Coordinates of C-alpha atoms in Angstrom, one line a residue:
Chain A
V1 CA 33.4 19.5 -43.3
K2 CA 32.3 16.7 -41.1
S3 CA 35.8 15.4 -40.9
I4 CA 37.3 18.8 -40.1
L5 CA 34.6 19.3 -37.4
K6 CA 35.5 15.9 -35.9
I7 CA 39.2 16.8 -35.8
A8 CA 38.4 20.2 -34.2
L9 CA 36.2 18.6 -31.6
G10 CA 39.0 16.1 -30.8
I11 CA 41.5 18.9 -30.4
I12 CA 39.2 20.8 -28.1
A13 CA 38.6 17.7 -26.0
A14 CA 42.4 17.1 -25.8
I15 CA 42.9 20.7 -24.6
G16 CA 40.3 20.5 -21.9
G17 CA 41.4 17.0 -20.9
F18 CA 45.1 17.8 -20.7
L19 CA 45.4 18.9 -17.1
D20 CA 44.9 16.6 -14.1
I21 CA 45.4 17.0 -10.3
G22 CA 49.2 16.4 -10.7
D23 CA 49.6 19.3 -13.2
L24 CA 47.3 21.6 -11.2
V25 CA 49.2 21.1 -7.9
F26 CA 52.8 20.7 -9.1
N27 CA 52.6 23.6 -11.5
T28 CA 51.0 25.9 -9.0
Q29 CA 53.6 24.9 -6.4
A30 CA 56.4 25.4 -9.0
G31 CA 55.2 29.0 -9.7
A32 CA 54.8 29.8 -6.0
L33 CA 58.3 28.6 -5.2
Y34 CA 60.3 29.5 -8.3
R35 CA 58.1 32.1 -10.0
Y36 CA 58.5 31.6 -13.8
D37 CA 61.8 29.7 -13.6
L38 CA 60.3 26.3 -14.3
L39 CA 58.2 27.1 -17.4
W40 CA 60.9 25.4 -19.5
A41 CA 60.3 22.1 -17.7
V42 CA 56.5 22.4 -18.3
A43 CA 57.1 23.1 -22.0
L44 CA 59.6 20.1 -22.1
G45 CA 57.0 17.8 -20.5
T46 CA 54.3 19.0 -22.8
L47 CA 56.4 18.3 -25.9
G48 CA 57.2 14.9 -24.5
I49 CA 53.6 13.8 -24.0
A50 CA 52.7 15.1 -27.5
I51 CA 55.5 13.1 -29.1
Y52 CA 54.6 9.9 -27.2
A53 CA 50.9 10.2 -27.5
E54 CA 51.2 10.7 -31.2
M55 CA 53.4 7.6 -31.4
S56 CA 51.0 5.5 -29.3
G57 CA 48.0 6.7 -31.3
R58 CA 49.8 5.9 -34.5
V59 CA 50.7 2.4 -33.4
A60 CA 47.1 1.8 -32.3
A61 CA 45.7 3.1 -35.6
V62 CA 48.1 1.2 -37.8
T63 CA 48.4 -2.1 -35.9
G64 CA 45.2 -2.2 -33.9
R65 CA 47.4 -2.8 -30.8
P66 CA 47.1 -0.6 -27.7
V67 CA 50.1 0.2 -25.5
F68 CA 49.9 -2.6 -23.1
D69 CA 49.6 -5.2 -25.8
V70 CA 52.7 -3.7 -27.3
I71 CA 54.5 -3.8 -23.9
R72 CA 53.8 -7.5 -23.5
M73 CA 54.7 -8.3 -27.1
R74 CA 58.0 -6.4 -26.9
M75 CA 59.1 -7.1 -23.3
G76 CA 57.8 -10.6 -22.8
Y77 CA 55.7 -11.9 -20.0
G78 CA 58.1 -11.4 -17.1
M79 CA 58.9 -7.7 -17.8
G80 CA 55.4 -7.2 -19.0
L81 CA 54.1 -8.4 -15.6
V82 CA 56.5 -6.0 -13.8
A83 CA 55.2 -3.2 -16.0
L84 CA 51.6 -4.2 -15.3
I85 CA 52.1 -4.3 -11.5
A86 CA 54.0 -0.9 -11.5
S87 CA 51.5 0.8 -13.8
T88 CA 48.5 -0.6 -11.9
A89 CA 49.8 0.6 -8.6
V90 CA 50.5 4.0 -10.0
N91 CA 47.1 4.1 -11.8
V92 CA 45.2 3.2 -8.6
L93 CA 47.1 5.9 -6.7
T94 CA 46.2 8.4 -9.5
V95 CA 42.6 7.4 -9.4
A96 CA 42.6 8.0 -5.7
A97 CA 44.2 11.4 -6.1
E98 CA 41.7 12.5 -8.8
L99 CA 38.8 11.1 -6.8
G100 CA 40.0 13.0 -3.7
G101 CA 40.4 16.1 -5.9
L102 CA 36.9 15.8 -7.1
A103 CA 35.6 15.6 -3.5
I104 CA 37.7 18.6 -2.5
V105 CA 36.1 20.7 -5.3
L106 CA 32.7 19.5 -4.4
E107 CA 33.4 20.4 -0.7
L108 CA 34.5 23.9 -1.8
L109 CA 31.4 24.4 -3.9
F110 CA 28.8 22.9 -1.6
D111 CA 30.3 22.7 1.9
A112 CA 29.5 19.2 3.2
P113 CA 31.8 16.6 4.7
F114 CA 34.7 15.6 2.5
S115 CA 34.2 11.8 3.1
L116 CA 30.6 12.1 1.9
F117 CA 31.7 13.8 -1.3
V118 CA 34.2 11.1 -2.0
I119 CA 31.3 8.6 -2.2
V120 CA 29.2 11.1 -4.2
A121 CA 32.1 11.6 -6.7
A122 CA 32.6 7.8 -7.1
I123 CA 28.9 7.3 -7.7
A124 CA 28.8 10.2 -10.2
L125 CA 31.7 8.6 -12.1
V126 CA 29.9 5.2 -12.3
L127 CA 26.8 6.9 -13.6
V128 CA 28.6 8.9 -16.2
V129 CA 30.4 5.8 -17.4
A130 CA 27.2 3.8 -17.4
L131 CA 25.1 6.3 -19.2
L132 CA 27.4 8.0 -21.8
P133 CA 29.1 6.4 -24.8
F134 CA 32.9 6.6 -24.9
G135 CA 32.9 9.7 -27.1
G136 CA 30.4 11.4 -24.9
I137 CA 32.5 10.8 -21.8
E138 CA 35.5 12.3 -23.6
R139 CA 33.6 15.3 -24.8
L140 CA 31.8 16.0 -21.4
F141 CA 35.1 16.2 -19.5
G142 CA 37.1 17.7 -22.4
Y143 CA 34.7 20.6 -23.0
G144 CA 34.0 21.1 -19.3
G145 CA 37.8 21.3 -18.7
L146 CA 37.8 24.3 -21.1
L147 CA 36.4 26.4 -18.2
L148 CA 40.0 26.4 -17.0
L149 CA 40.8 28.7 -19.9
V150 CA 39.9 31.3 -17.2
I151 CA 43.5 30.9 -15.9
V152 CA 44.8 32.1 -19.3
A153 CA 42.6 35.2 -18.9
V154 CA 43.9 35.6 -15.4
A155 CA 47.4 35.6 -16.7
F156 CA 46.6 38.4 -19.2
H157 CA 44.6 40.3 -16.6
Q158 CA 47.6 40.2 -14.2
D159 CA 49.8 41.4 -17.0
P160 CA 53.1 40.2 -15.6
E161 CA 56.5 41.3 -16.9
W162 CA 56.3 39.2 -20.0
E163 CA 60.0 39.5 -20.6
E164 CA 60.5 37.7 -17.3
V165 CA 57.9 35.1 -18.3
A166 CA 59.7 34.5 -21.6
K167 CA 63.0 34.0 -19.7
G168 CA 61.4 31.2 -17.8
F169 CA 61.4 29.1 -21.0
I170 CA 65.2 29.1 -21.1
P171 CA 66.4 26.2 -19.0
S172 CA 68.1 27.3 -15.9
F173 CA 69.7 25.2 -13.1
T174 CA 70.6 25.8 -9.5
N175 CA 72.4 23.6 -7.0
S176 CA 69.1 23.2 -5.1
L177 CA 67.8 19.7 -4.8
L178 CA 64.3 21.1 -4.2
Y179 CA 64.5 22.8 -7.6
F180 CA 65.4 19.5 -9.3
Y181 CA 62.6 17.9 -7.4
F182 CA 60.1 20.3 -9.0
V183 CA 61.7 20.0 -12.4
M184 CA 61.1 16.3 -12.1
G185 CA 57.6 16.9 -10.8
V186 CA 56.3 19.2 -13.4
F187 CA 57.9 17.1 -16.2
A188 CA 56.5 13.9 -14.8
A189 CA 53.0 15.3 -14.2
A190 CA 52.8 16.1 -17.9
L191 CA 53.9 12.6 -18.9
M192 CA 51.8 10.4 -16.6
P193 CA 51.8 6.9 -18.2
Y194 CA 48.0 6.6 -17.9
E195 CA 47.7 9.3 -20.5
V196 CA 49.2 7.3 -23.3
H197 CA 47.5 4.1 -22.1
F198 CA 44.2 5.8 -22.3
Y199 CA 45.0 7.7 -25.5
S200 CA 45.9 4.6 -27.5
S201 CA 43.2 2.4 -26.1
G202 CA 40.7 5.2 -26.7
G203 CA 41.8 5.3 -30.3
I204 CA 40.9 1.6 -30.6
E205 CA 37.6 2.1 -28.8
E206 CA 36.8 4.8 -31.5
G207 CA 37.8 2.4 -34.3
W208 CA 40.9 4.3 -35.5
T209 CA 42.5 3.0 -38.7
E210 CA 45.3 4.4 -40.9
E211 CA 42.7 6.9 -42.1
N212 CA 42.7 8.6 -38.7
L213 CA 46.5 9.2 -38.6
R214 CA 46.0 12.9 -39.5
E215 CA 43.4 13.3 -36.7
N216 CA 45.8 11.5 -34.3
R217 CA 48.6 13.9 -35.2
L218 CA 46.5 17.0 -34.8
N219 CA 44.9 15.8 -31.6
A220 CA 48.3 15.0 -30.1
V221 CA 50.3 17.9 -31.3
V222 CA 47.8 20.8 -31.4
G223 CA 45.6 19.6 -28.5
Y224 CA 48.5 18.9 -26.1
A225 CA 50.3 22.0 -27.2
V226 CA 47.4 24.3 -26.4
G227 CA 46.8 22.2 -23.2
G228 CA 50.4 23.0 -22.4
V229 CA 49.5 26.7 -22.6
L230 CA 47.1 26.1 -19.7
A231 CA 49.8 24.4 -17.8
C232 CA 52.2 27.3 -18.3
A233 CA 49.4 29.8 -17.4
L234 CA 49.1 28.0 -14.0
V235 CA 52.8 28.6 -13.3
V236 CA 52.5 32.2 -14.5
I237 CA 49.5 33.2 -12.4
S238 CA 50.9 31.4 -9.3
G239 CA 54.3 33.0 -9.8
Y240 CA 52.7 36.4 -10.1
L241 CA 50.4 36.2 -7.1
F242 CA 51.8 33.6 -4.7
H243 CA 55.6 34.0 -5.1
P244 CA 55.9 37.5 -3.8
L245 CA 53.6 36.8 -0.9
G246 CA 55.3 33.6 0.1
V247 CA 52.1 31.5 -0.2
E248 CA 52.7 27.7 -0.2
P249 CA 49.8 26.3 -2.2
N250 CA 49.3 23.0 -0.4
D251 CA 45.6 22.6 -1.1
L252 CA 43.7 22.1 -4.4
G253 CA 41.4 25.0 -3.4
T254 CA 44.4 27.4 -3.6
V255 CA 44.7 26.8 -7.3
A256 CA 41.5 28.7 -7.8
L257 CA 42.5 31.7 -5.7
P258 CA 44.2 33.7 -8.5
A259 CA 41.0 33.5 -10.5
Q260 CA 39.0 34.8 -7.6
S261 CA 41.5 37.6 -7.0
A262 CA 41.3 38.6 -10.7
F263 CA 37.6 38.1 -11.5
G264 CA 35.8 37.7 -8.2
E265 CA 33.1 35.1 -7.7
T266 CA 32.7 34.5 -11.5
G267 CA 36.4 33.7 -11.9
L268 CA 36.3 31.5 -8.8
L269 CA 33.4 29.5 -10.1
L270 CA 34.9 29.1 -13.6
G271 CA 38.2 28.0 -12.0
L272 CA 36.5 25.5 -9.7
G273 CA 34.3 24.2 -12.5
G274 CA 37.3 23.7 -14.7
I275 CA 39.2 21.9 -12.0
L276 CA 36.1 19.7 -11.4
F277 CA 36.0 18.6 -15.0
C278 CA 39.7 18.2 -15.4
V279 CA 40.1 15.9 -12.3
G280 CA 36.8 14.1 -13.1
G281 CA 38.1 13.4 -16.6
A282 CA 41.5 12.3 -15.3
A283 CA 39.7 10.0 -12.8
I284 CA 37.9 8.3 -15.7
D285 CA 41.0 8.2 -17.8
S286 CA 43.3 6.7 -15.1
S287 CA 40.7 4.2 -13.9
F288 CA 40.0 3.1 -17.5
S289 CA 43.7 2.8 -18.0
A290 CA 44.1 0.5 -15.1
S291 CA 41.4 -1.8 -16.5
Y292 CA 42.7 -1.5 -20.1
N293 CA 46.2 -2.6 -19.0
L294 CA 45.0 -5.5 -17.0
A295 CA 42.6 -6.8 -19.7
Q296 CA 45.1 -6.3 -22.5
F297 CA 47.8 -8.1 -20.6
L298 CA 45.6 -11.0 -19.7
G299 CA 43.9 -11.2 -23.1
W300 CA 40.4 -10.4 -21.8
E301 CA 37.7 -8.7 -23.9
W302 CA 37.9 -5.1 -23.1
G303 CA 36.4 -1.7 -23.9
R304 CA 33.7 0.7 -22.7
E305 CA 32.0 0.3 -26.1
R306 CA 31.7 -3.5 -25.6
G307 CA 29.8 -2.9 -22.4
P308 CA 29.5 -5.1 -19.3
D309 CA 27.8 -8.0 -21.3
K310 CA 30.7 -8.5 -23.7
A311 CA 33.5 -7.4 -21.5
P312 CA 32.4 -8.4 -18.0
R313 CA 35.9 -8.8 -16.5
F314 CA 37.0 -5.5 -17.8
T315 CA 33.9 -3.8 -16.3
A316 CA 34.3 -5.6 -13.0
S317 CA 38.0 -4.7 -12.8
W318 CA 37.1 -1.0 -13.4
L319 CA 34.7 -1.0 -10.5
I320 CA 37.2 -2.8 -8.3
F321 CA 39.9 -0.2 -9.1
L322 CA 37.5 2.6 -8.4
L323 CA 36.5 1.0 -5.1
L324 CA 40.2 0.6 -4.1
A325 CA 40.8 4.3 -4.9
L326 CA 37.8 5.2 -2.8
L327 CA 39.1 3.2 0.2
I328 CA 42.5 4.9 -0.1
V329 CA 40.9 8.4 -0.1
E330 CA 38.6 7.5 2.7
S331 CA 41.6 6.3 4.8
G332 CA 42.3 10.0 5.5
I333 CA 45.5 10.4 3.5
N334 CA 45.6 14.0 2.0
P335 CA 44.8 13.7 -1.7
V336 CA 47.6 16.2 -2.5
E337 CA 50.0 13.8 -0.8
I338 CA 48.6 10.9 -2.8
T339 CA 49.1 13.0 -5.9
E340 CA 52.7 13.5 -5.1
Y341 CA 53.4 9.8 -4.6
A342 CA 51.4 9.0 -7.8
V343 CA 53.5 11.5 -9.9
V344 CA 56.9 10.5 -8.4
F345 CA 56.3 6.7 -8.6
S346 CA 54.9 7.1 -12.1
V347 CA 58.3 8.5 -13.1
V348 CA 59.9 5.2 -12.0
A349 CA 57.4 3.3 -14.3
L350 CA 57.8 5.7 -17.2
P351 CA 60.6 3.8 -19.1
L352 CA 58.6 0.6 -19.0
T353 CA 55.8 2.4 -20.8
Y354 CA 57.6 4.5 -23.2
L355 CA 60.4 2.2 -24.4
P356 CA 58.1 -0.4 -26.0
I357 CA 56.1 2.4 -27.8
L358 CA 59.4 3.9 -29.1
L359 CA 60.6 0.5 -30.3
V360 CA 57.4 -0.5 -32.0
A361 CA 56.7 2.9 -33.5
G362 CA 60.2 2.8 -35.1
D363 CA 59.9 -0.8 -36.4
R364 CA 59.4 -0.7 -40.2
S365 CA 58.6 -4.4 -40.3
F366 CA 55.6 -3.7 -38.0
M367 CA 54.6 -0.2 -38.9
G368 CA 55.5 -0.2 -42.6
R369 CA 55.6 3.3 -44.1
H370 CA 54.1 4.8 -40.9
A371 CA 57.2 4.0 -38.8
N372 CA 59.0 6.8 -37.1
G373 CA 61.0 9.0 -39.4
R374 CA 64.5 10.2 -38.5
F375 CA 63.2 13.3 -36.7
S376 CA 60.7 11.4 -34.6
S377 CA 63.2 8.8 -33.7
I378 CA 65.8 11.3 -32.6
L379 CA 63.3 13.2 -30.5
G380 CA 61.8 10.0 -29.1
W381 CA 65.2 8.7 -28.0
L382 CA 66.3 12.1 -26.6
Y383 CA 63.1 12.1 -24.5
F384 CA 63.7 8.5 -23.5
G385 CA 67.1 9.5 -22.2
V386 CA 65.6 12.3 -20.1
I387 CA 62.9 9.8 -18.8
V388 CA 65.6 7.3 -17.8
V389 CA 67.6 10.0 -15.9
L390 CA 64.4 11.1 -14.1
A391 CA 63.4 7.5 -13.3
L392 CA 66.7 7.0 -11.6
T393 CA 66.6 10.2 -9.6
A394 CA 62.9 10.5 -8.7
V395 CA 62.9 8.5 -5.4
P396 CA 66.3 9.9 -4.2
L397 CA 65.0 13.4 -4.8
L398 CA 61.7 12.6 -3.0
L399 CA 63.7 11.4 0.0
A400 CA 66.4 14.1 -0.1
T401 CA 63.9 16.9 -0.2
N402 CA 61.5 15.4 2.3
G403 CA 58.9 15.1 -0.3
G404 CA 59.4 18.6 -1.5
G405 CA 59.1 20.0 2.0
G406 CA 62.7 21.4 1.7
Chain B
M1 CA 55.0 19.5 -2.7
R2 CA 55.4 21.3 0.6
V3 CA 52.9 19.3 2.5
R4 CA 52.9 17.7 5.9
R5 CA 54.5 14.3 5.6
S6 CA 52.8 11.1 6.8
F7 CA 54.5 8.2 5.1
P8 CA 52.4 5.1 5.0
T9 CA 55.0 2.7 6.2
A10 CA 57.4 2.7 9.1
G11 CA 60.1 1.5 6.7
A12 CA 59.8 4.5 4.5
A13 CA 59.7 6.8 7.5
L14 CA 63.0 5.3 8.7
V15 CA 64.6 5.8 5.3
I16 CA 63.6 9.4 5.3
A17 CA 64.8 9.9 8.9
V18 CA 68.2 8.4 8.0
A19 CA 68.3 10.5 4.8
L20 CA 67.5 13.7 6.7
G21 CA 70.0 12.9 9.4
L22 CA 72.7 12.4 6.8
S23 CA 71.8 15.4 4.8
S24 CA 71.8 17.9 7.6
G25 CA 73.8 18.8 10.7
C26 CA 72.0 17.5 13.7
G27 CA 73.0 20.4 15.9
D28 CA 71.2 23.0 13.7
L29 CA 68.2 20.7 12.9
S30 CA 65.9 21.8 15.6
R31 CA 66.5 25.5 14.8
G32 CA 66.1 24.9 11.1
E33 CA 62.9 22.9 11.7
L34 CA 61.6 25.6 13.9
S35 CA 62.3 28.3 11.3
R36 CA 60.7 26.2 8.6
G37 CA 57.6 25.7 10.8
V38 CA 57.4 29.4 11.4
E39 CA 57.8 30.2 7.7
S40 CA 54.9 27.9 6.9
L41 CA 52.8 29.9 9.4
S42 CA 53.8 33.0 7.5
A43 CA 52.6 31.3 4.2
L44 CA 49.3 30.4 5.9
A45 CA 48.8 34.0 7.0
A46 CA 49.5 35.3 3.5
Q47 CA 47.0 32.8 2.0
G48 CA 44.5 33.6 4.7
A49 CA 44.7 37.3 3.8
L50 CA 43.9 36.4 0.2
V51 CA 40.8 34.4 1.2
A52 CA 39.7 37.2 3.5
D53 CA 40.2 39.7 0.7
G54 CA 37.6 37.7 -1.3
V55 CA 35.2 38.0 1.6
R56 CA 35.9 41.7 2.1
R57 CA 35.2 42.4 -1.6
D58 CA 32.2 40.1 -1.7
A59 CA 34.1 38.4 -4.5
T60 CA 34.0 34.9 -3.3
K61 CA 31.5 32.1 -2.7
A62 CA 30.7 31.6 1.0
T63 CA 31.2 27.8 0.8
Y64 CA 34.6 28.3 -0.7
A65 CA 35.7 30.8 1.9
R66 CA 34.4 28.6 4.7
A67 CA 36.0 25.4 3.4
M68 CA 39.3 27.1 2.8
A69 CA 39.3 28.7 6.2
R70 CA 38.5 25.3 7.8
T71 CA 41.4 23.7 5.9
L72 CA 43.9 26.5 6.6
G73 CA 42.8 26.8 10.2
G74 CA 43.4 23.1 10.7
E75 CA 46.9 23.5 9.3
A76 CA 47.6 26.4 11.6
E77 CA 46.4 24.4 14.6
H78 CA 48.5 21.4 13.6
E79 CA 51.5 23.7 13.2
A80 CA 50.8 25.1 16.7
E81 CA 50.6 21.6 18.2
K82 CA 53.8 20.5 16.4
L83 CA 55.7 23.6 17.6
A84 CA 54.4 23.3 21.2
D85 CA 55.4 19.6 21.3
A86 CA 58.9 20.2 20.0
T87 CA 61.8 20.8 22.3
P88 CA 63.8 23.6 20.9
A89 CA 67.4 24.5 21.7
P90 CA 67.4 26.9 24.7
E91 CA 68.2 29.9 22.6
G92 CA 65.2 29.2 20.4
E93 CA 62.7 28.8 23.2
R94 CA 61.4 32.3 23.2
E95 CA 60.8 32.3 19.4
R96 CA 59.1 28.9 19.7
D97 CA 56.7 30.3 22.3
A98 CA 56.0 33.3 20.2
A99 CA 55.4 31.1 17.1
V100 CA 52.9 28.9 19.1
R101 CA 51.0 32.0 20.1
A102 CA 51.0 33.3 16.6
A103 CA 49.8 30.0 15.2
A104 CA 47.0 29.9 17.8
D105 CA 46.0 33.5 16.8
L106 CA 46.0 32.5 13.2
A107 CA 43.7 29.5 13.9
D108 CA 41.3 31.9 15.7
L109 CA 41.3 34.2 12.7
F110 CA 40.5 31.3 10.4
S111 CA 37.7 30.2 12.8
E112 CA 36.2 33.7 12.5
L113 CA 36.4 33.5 8.7
Q114 CA 34.8 30.1 8.8
I115 CA 31.9 31.2 10.9
F116 CA 31.3 34.4 8.9
P117 CA 32.3 33.7 5.3
A118 CA 29.9 36.3 3.8
D119 CA 30.5 39.2 6.3
E120 CA 32.4 41.8 4.4
R121 CA 33.2 43.9 7.4
R122 CA 34.7 41.0 9.3
G123 CA 36.5 39.9 6.1
A124 CA 38.2 43.3 6.0
R125 CA 39.2 43.0 9.7
V126 CA 40.4 39.5 9.4
Q127 CA 42.5 40.4 6.3
H128 CA 44.1 43.3 8.3
Q129 CA 44.8 41.0 11.2
M130 CA 46.2 38.3 8.9
H131 CA 48.7 40.9 7.6
E132 CA 49.6 41.9 11.1
A133 CA 50.1 38.3 12.1
E134 CA 52.2 37.7 9.0
E135 CA 54.5 40.6 9.9
E136 CA 54.8 39.3 13.5
I137 CA 55.6 35.9 12.2
N138 CA 58.2 37.2 9.8
G139 CA 59.8 39.0 12.7
I140 CA 60.2 35.7 14.4
V141 CA 61.8 34.2 11.2
V142 CA 64.2 37.1 11.1
R143 CA 65.2 36.5 14.8
L144 CA 65.7 32.8 14.0
T145 CA 67.6 33.0 10.8
G146 CA 68.9 36.6 10.6
E147 CA 67.3 36.8 7.1
E148 CA 64.2 38.3 5.7
P149 CA 61.7 35.6 4.7

């Protein structure tokens, strides 16, 4: 019973912790612009992150090696360093975006200057990390993020034409570059590299072994799949409310408007609360990822569970990354713009993260009987092909569409 | 995302400028830009009407309505400044002036919402005026593009 409960709690935390500011903004934008047409891309991205998170968790549980360790081992020092620099830059941008998102939500809830709330948010994150154990941090943000289930309720309350919604899951293409920009955006927002870095390192923090493989599979597959329902619900409620009105949701606060329209102040508060926990959790995940990667690459002691005494350089680097993110947000750049750059540039770094996972997870000499089977291998390589195409087209699409401005 | 661009480096801005120049006919650019600017005003008005609807129904939190009105009002003001600074083609000048006036009116409506985020009567009035402003702005878009937005 205890083990079933643990698995259930892990799945619940994965659901609540699935969305970050990139998903919130890109999916809402996608719905407003293309109604339900991009639901297929959200589903595709969700399946992709479930596949790769499961692989990275399996590699961590079987070999005791987190993703960045694997990257360096498989790609060597030179390419590993390139991957480290790219992923650190993207991670710091992501932390800045999430920190800015936290400050925006606090501003919407308490109406004080944004720049003050950036500092408050950073201090709150430091306190949470200092006071709670690793599992406690995961559960706090995972369970809190479940408040966002209100958007699923909003979708049912709106009662859209479900046949039209279902058609959105069939891939469709137009000759519009802007459409492809958003395909890339919603796909990449689901597959941010920090998610697998954090997932695999977190598995090691929690002492996963081969005995945890079932838990890993259920967390990744069920947790991310249900999290994907939240992501799809964002597209649906935005497509239903914003698309016919021509609203362009350029602000994080707009994401909560459909909940207000459907359920009044209660809906609004649930929506804002859910966003707060989702972006807060993502701020922790992405900042930890930056430190995990650096420490694993350089061979430092690492881990929240080891604490500042046993892993001082890991802890110091975490604080430095958070400070860098704080400075970026305080420089006045719109957090939504930072989000966009973080998502688009992460696409470029995706192959450097996912190729080594795929190679190691399929290597029988390394993984033994837990190596990828034929089905996992085919799916993994198919996704890797998609990832490479996106990596090659991301920046040209960003430039050609004026950053999604049309 | 359809947000205002402010690329961090001059190099990136140059790349974008070249890309935009290559991807669009320079003669139509100012008219196209003008209509895009006006369309974003229409989107702001639609969003403002939703925020005001929450105030009208007493279905929002005052801090949320105030902060949203401040943000959206800032965007309307910025759009007004951008349009006012632009030099449109002669045949677009009248529409540009109308758009600047509409943007300034929108900014005023957002200011009212910002000051009275819990006043249901004002919320109803602002919502109504937002709809009127949106219709007026859509009329400008039609004159510019010949198409319904």
